[in-house]
Short mmCIF file of C-alpha atoms and ligand atoms in Angstrom, two decimals:
data_model
loop_
_atom_site.label_atom_id
_atom_site.label_comp_id
_atom_site.label_asym_id
_atom_site.label_seq_id
_atom_site.Cartn_x
_atom_site.Cartn_y
_atom_site.Cartn_z
CA MET A 1 -22.57 15.67 -11.06
CA ARG A 2 -22.69 19.36 -12.27
CA PRO A 3 -20.85 19.99 -15.65
CA ARG A 4 -18.23 22.61 -14.84
CA LEU A 5 -17.87 25.89 -16.75
CA VAL A 6 -14.48 27.40 -17.25
CA ALA A 7 -14.69 30.85 -18.92
CA ALA A 8 -11.67 33.20 -19.95
CA ASN A 9 -12.24 36.80 -19.44
CA TRP A 10 -9.91 38.55 -21.51
CA LYS A 11 -10.89 42.04 -20.02
CA MET A 12 -9.60 44.92 -22.26
CA ASN A 13 -7.13 42.81 -23.75
CA GLY A 14 -6.50 41.30 -27.46
CA SER A 15 -6.72 42.18 -30.91
CA PHE A 16 -7.77 40.98 -34.14
CA ASP A 17 -4.38 38.85 -34.69
CA MET A 18 -4.69 37.54 -31.64
CA LEU A 19 -7.85 35.79 -32.62
CA ARG A 20 -6.81 33.16 -34.68
CA ARG A 21 -3.49 32.38 -32.82
CA TYR A 22 -5.37 31.72 -29.68
CA VAL A 23 -7.81 29.46 -31.14
CA GLU A 24 -4.87 27.67 -32.84
CA GLY A 25 -3.27 27.59 -29.37
CA LEU A 26 -6.07 26.15 -27.75
CA ASP A 27 -5.45 22.16 -27.47
CA LEU A 28 -8.58 20.84 -26.11
CA SER A 29 -8.71 17.71 -28.56
CA PRO A 30 -7.84 15.28 -25.72
CA VAL A 31 -10.21 16.73 -23.35
CA ARG A 32 -13.57 15.11 -23.04
CA LEU A 33 -15.55 18.31 -23.16
CA ASP A 34 -18.96 16.73 -22.28
CA ASP A 35 -18.97 17.86 -18.82
CA VAL A 36 -17.02 21.00 -19.16
CA ASP A 37 -18.52 24.36 -20.88
CA VAL A 38 -15.55 26.45 -22.24
CA VAL A 39 -16.47 29.78 -22.73
CA LEU A 40 -14.12 32.62 -24.08
CA CYS A 41 -15.15 36.20 -23.40
CA PRO A 42 -13.15 38.58 -25.39
CA PRO A 43 -13.97 42.59 -25.82
CA SER A 44 -17.33 42.64 -27.63
CA VAL A 45 -15.68 44.03 -30.87
CA TYR A 46 -14.06 40.53 -31.34
CA VAL A 47 -16.88 38.53 -30.50
CA ALA A 48 -18.32 37.99 -33.73
CA ASP A 49 -14.96 37.17 -35.49
CA LEU A 50 -13.81 34.83 -32.64
CA ALA A 51 -17.37 32.93 -32.58
CA ARG A 52 -16.79 32.41 -36.42
CA ILE A 53 -13.27 31.67 -35.92
CA LEU A 54 -14.51 28.77 -33.16
CA GLY A 55 -17.17 27.88 -35.57
CA GLY A 56 -20.93 26.75 -35.13
CA ALA A 57 -20.14 23.34 -34.01
CA SER A 58 -17.68 23.95 -31.35
CA ARG A 59 -17.55 23.13 -28.10
CA VAL A 60 -15.83 26.56 -27.10
CA ALA A 61 -18.43 28.96 -26.94
CA CYS A 62 -18.19 32.85 -27.08
CA GLY A 63 -19.30 35.46 -24.40
CA GLY A 64 -19.53 39.18 -23.71
CA GLN A 65 -17.98 40.93 -20.76
CA ASP A 66 -21.18 43.07 -20.15
CA VAL A 67 -24.48 44.26 -21.88
CA GLY A 68 -26.84 46.97 -21.77
CA ILE A 69 -30.35 46.51 -20.64
CA GLN A 70 -32.33 48.17 -23.38
CA LEU A 71 -33.44 46.20 -26.74
CA SER A 72 -32.30 48.98 -29.03
CA GLY A 73 -32.88 52.89 -29.66
CA ALA A 74 -31.31 55.96 -28.33
CA HIS A 75 -28.49 54.34 -25.87
CA THR A 76 -25.39 55.60 -27.52
CA GLY A 77 -22.33 53.14 -26.78
CA GLU A 78 -24.48 50.45 -25.49
CA LEU A 79 -24.77 46.89 -26.72
CA ALA A 80 -28.17 44.97 -26.74
CA ALA A 81 -27.89 41.18 -25.47
CA GLU A 82 -29.87 40.62 -28.77
CA MET A 83 -26.93 42.02 -30.82
CA LEU A 84 -24.31 40.00 -28.89
CA ALA A 85 -26.33 37.00 -29.60
CA ASP A 86 -26.59 37.86 -33.22
CA ALA A 87 -22.70 38.10 -33.01
CA GLY A 88 -22.31 34.71 -31.95
CA ALA A 89 -22.03 35.13 -28.05
CA ARG A 90 -23.89 32.55 -25.97
CA TRP A 91 -22.71 33.87 -22.59
CA VAL A 92 -22.45 37.33 -20.83
CA ILE A 93 -20.43 38.15 -17.56
CA VAL A 94 -22.67 40.92 -15.90
CA GLY A 95 -21.62 42.70 -12.60
CA HIS A 96 -17.91 41.98 -12.81
CA SER A 97 -15.97 43.87 -10.02
CA GLU A 98 -14.23 45.96 -12.16
CA ARG A 99 -17.19 47.26 -13.78
CA ARG A 100 -19.00 47.69 -10.13
CA ILE A 101 -15.89 49.83 -9.22
CA GLU A 102 -14.92 51.55 -12.27
CA GLN A 103 -18.58 52.01 -13.73
CA ALA A 104 -20.44 52.35 -10.55
CA GLU A 105 -22.71 49.62 -11.37
CA LYS A 106 -24.88 48.95 -8.76
CA ASP A 107 -26.60 45.50 -7.69
CA ASP A 108 -30.11 46.39 -9.16
CA LEU A 109 -28.19 47.32 -12.58
CA VAL A 110 -26.39 44.18 -12.60
CA ALA A 111 -29.62 42.30 -11.85
CA ALA A 112 -31.14 44.07 -14.68
CA LYS A 113 -27.95 43.19 -17.03
CA ALA A 114 -28.80 39.59 -15.91
CA ALA A 115 -32.19 40.06 -17.15
CA ALA A 116 -31.25 41.65 -20.07
CA GLY A 117 -28.76 38.99 -21.05
CA LEU A 118 -31.78 36.31 -20.41
CA ARG A 119 -33.97 37.86 -22.84
CA GLY A 120 -31.52 37.69 -25.36
CA GLY A 121 -31.05 33.98 -24.96
CA LEU A 122 -27.36 34.47 -23.30
CA ARG A 123 -26.54 32.68 -20.17
CA PRO A 124 -25.16 35.14 -17.65
CA ILE A 125 -22.43 34.63 -15.56
CA ILE A 126 -23.09 36.56 -12.50
CA CYS A 127 -20.09 38.09 -10.26
CA VAL A 128 -20.27 38.62 -6.93
CA GLY A 129 -17.64 39.27 -4.23
CA GLU A 130 -16.37 41.16 -1.48
CA THR A 131 -13.71 43.81 -1.23
CA LEU A 132 -10.75 43.27 1.05
CA ALA A 133 -12.15 46.34 3.43
CA GLU A 134 -15.52 44.29 3.32
CA ARG A 135 -13.81 40.85 4.48
CA ASP A 136 -11.61 42.60 6.90
CA GLY A 137 -14.92 44.21 8.50
CA GLY A 138 -16.67 40.69 8.58
CA LEU A 139 -18.93 41.67 5.89
CA GLU A 140 -17.93 39.16 3.26
CA PHE A 141 -21.40 37.21 3.60
CA ALA A 142 -23.76 40.02 3.97
CA VAL A 143 -22.14 41.47 0.72
CA VAL A 144 -22.43 38.56 -1.44
CA ALA A 145 -25.79 37.62 0.10
CA ARG A 146 -27.17 41.07 -1.04
CA GLN A 147 -25.51 41.00 -4.59
CA LEU A 148 -27.26 37.78 -4.90
CA GLU A 149 -30.51 38.73 -3.50
CA ALA A 150 -30.76 41.53 -5.88
CA VAL A 151 -30.21 39.23 -8.93
CA VAL A 152 -32.75 36.40 -7.82
CA GLU A 153 -35.23 38.99 -7.49
CA GLN A 154 -35.31 40.24 -10.81
CA VAL A 155 -34.71 36.79 -12.51
CA GLY A 156 -35.57 34.21 -10.03
CA LEU A 157 -33.67 31.16 -9.26
CA ALA A 158 -34.86 29.60 -12.71
CA GLY A 159 -33.05 32.51 -14.46
CA LEU A 160 -30.03 32.36 -12.27
CA ALA A 161 -29.50 28.87 -13.12
CA LYS A 162 -29.67 29.20 -16.50
CA GLY A 163 -26.23 30.88 -16.12
CA ALA A 164 -23.73 30.61 -13.37
CA VAL A 165 -22.45 32.38 -10.36
CA ALA A 166 -18.92 33.62 -10.36
CA TYR A 167 -17.67 33.86 -6.67
CA GLU A 168 -14.71 36.73 -7.21
CA PRO A 169 -13.09 38.30 -4.13
CA VAL A 170 -12.22 41.60 -5.37
CA TRP A 171 -9.01 41.26 -3.38
CA ALA A 172 -8.14 37.99 -5.22
CA ILE A 173 -8.52 39.69 -8.78
CA GLY A 174 -5.26 40.32 -10.78
CA THR A 175 -3.21 40.39 -7.68
CA GLY A 176 -1.78 37.13 -7.43
CA LYS A 177 -3.48 36.44 -4.05
CA THR A 178 -6.00 33.80 -4.59
CA ALA A 179 -8.31 32.97 -1.81
CA SER A 180 -7.40 29.58 0.04
CA ALA A 181 -9.58 26.60 -1.22
CA THR A 182 -10.99 26.65 2.03
CA GLN A 183 -12.21 30.35 1.95
CA ALA A 184 -13.25 29.78 -1.59
CA GLN A 185 -15.20 26.74 -0.48
CA GLU A 186 -16.78 28.39 2.49
CA MET A 187 -18.02 31.12 0.48
CA HIS A 188 -19.12 28.99 -2.49
CA ALA A 189 -21.18 26.32 0.30
CA PHE A 190 -22.78 29.63 1.57
CA ILE A 191 -24.02 30.50 -1.71
CA ARG A 192 -25.44 27.39 -2.58
CA ASP A 193 -26.96 26.93 1.18
CA LYS A 194 -28.55 30.39 0.60
CA LEU A 195 -30.04 29.46 -2.72
CA ALA A 196 -31.29 25.91 -1.37
CA ARG A 197 -33.81 27.60 0.84
CA ILE A 198 -35.41 28.83 -1.79
CA ASP A 199 -35.28 25.62 -4.13
CA ALA A 200 -33.16 22.65 -3.07
CA ASP A 201 -33.12 21.17 -6.53
CA ILE A 202 -31.89 24.08 -8.45
CA ALA A 203 -29.51 25.05 -5.90
CA GLU A 204 -27.92 21.51 -6.39
CA ARG A 205 -27.80 22.20 -10.20
CA MET A 206 -26.49 25.80 -10.20
CA ARG A 207 -23.05 26.29 -10.93
CA ILE A 208 -20.86 28.72 -8.91
CA VAL A 209 -17.41 28.89 -10.15
CA TYR A 210 -14.45 30.86 -8.57
CA GLY A 211 -12.60 33.72 -9.91
CA GLY A 212 -9.48 35.40 -8.72
CA SER A 213 -5.83 34.55 -9.80
CA VAL A 214 -6.67 31.04 -10.93
CA ASN A 215 -3.95 29.43 -12.50
CA ALA A 216 -2.73 26.16 -13.94
CA GLU A 217 -0.74 25.55 -10.60
CA ASN A 218 -3.61 26.29 -7.97
CA ALA A 219 -6.96 25.14 -10.29
CA ALA A 220 -6.67 21.54 -9.16
CA GLU A 221 -7.15 22.39 -5.48
CA LEU A 222 -9.50 24.83 -5.83
CA PHE A 223 -11.63 22.52 -8.46
CA ASP A 224 -11.27 19.71 -6.02
CA GLN A 225 -13.58 21.40 -3.41
CA ALA A 226 -17.32 19.84 -3.35
CA ASP A 227 -19.15 23.68 -3.99
CA ILE A 228 -16.62 24.80 -6.77
CA ASP A 229 -17.79 24.02 -10.50
CA GLY A 230 -15.05 25.69 -12.52
CA GLY A 231 -13.36 29.16 -12.74
CA LEU A 232 -13.53 32.29 -14.43
CA ILE A 233 -10.10 32.91 -15.31
CA GLY A 234 -8.27 36.55 -16.08
CA GLY A 235 -4.60 36.88 -16.71
CA ALA A 236 -4.28 32.95 -17.31
CA GLY A 237 -6.91 33.18 -19.63
CA LEU A 238 -4.84 35.38 -22.08
CA ASP A 239 -2.72 32.49 -22.61
CA PRO A 240 -4.21 29.53 -24.59
CA GLN A 241 -1.85 26.84 -23.55
CA VAL A 242 -2.34 28.03 -19.77
CA PHE A 243 -5.69 28.03 -20.37
CA THR A 244 -5.87 24.57 -21.96
CA GLU A 245 -4.34 23.45 -18.93
CA ILE A 246 -6.69 24.69 -16.61
CA VAL A 247 -9.76 23.06 -18.75
CA LYS A 248 -8.03 19.96 -18.55
CA ILE A 249 -7.95 20.21 -14.80
CA ALA A 250 -11.64 21.06 -14.82
CA ALA A 251 -12.26 18.03 -17.04
CA ARG A 252 -10.19 15.50 -14.95
CA ASP A 253 -12.12 13.45 -12.41
CA LEU A 254 -15.53 13.76 -13.30
P1 PGA B 1 -7.56 37.45 -12.69
O1 PGA B 1 -9.11 37.88 -13.00
O2 PGA B 1 -7.73 35.74 -13.16
O3 PGA B 1 -6.51 37.79 -13.55
O4 PGA B 1 -7.61 37.49 -11.11
C1 PGA B 1 -10.09 37.24 -12.71
C2 PGA B 1 -11.45 37.98 -13.18
O5 PGA B 1 -11.32 38.95 -12.99
O6 PGA B 1 -12.42 37.53 -13.99
#
């Protein structure tokens, strides 16, 4: 059985004030976390404080939402993976559709970010997913395949497997519209099958999580699917009680 992964992507939300309240609001004590990786990804300015509040031995890890590709130097505004790791992050999200759209990040840059994260010792959560127009045009599998191939080309399957893939259909993000469990499972199975053609063992171990309007009501049905190994949670991850519920659902029946 693959260990599950549940990550909260706070996006551009939060404050220093929120950090302690959030951690106090997380109530994971009754949850067996051996088989679930729990990750909180606040805006990068809060990573160090959040990591400190969580404590080094915490079963809850901290992650970044993006990373630069260089190691250091004259790159104003960029952040190296090594700096995120130095601040206490253990994971990093790359290729989120909001960055692909708002910052025009292309597949090869996303792949380079995954590689940079790995170089810095971070576990990349690589986001893939189609827009509504692409799905309506029947292109969803081709788009996800292309996004994955770019990453595999740069980091290999072994690199990919150090982190996770997050399937996040763009039309389901922040819209309240979740992909049906069947639609999500279909894409997750497609992704696993595609990776299995390169290395069946690694593909079997690979965590593929779903993101897009996951909440405490729909998480069980999604996580019940054979190829859905957890979730990348946006809006519902801003409330520690709701996020706790989602983690508990992921920890169930393992
Ligand atoms: P959402 O965001 O849960 O608010 O839809 C998910 C994401 O963008 O990672």
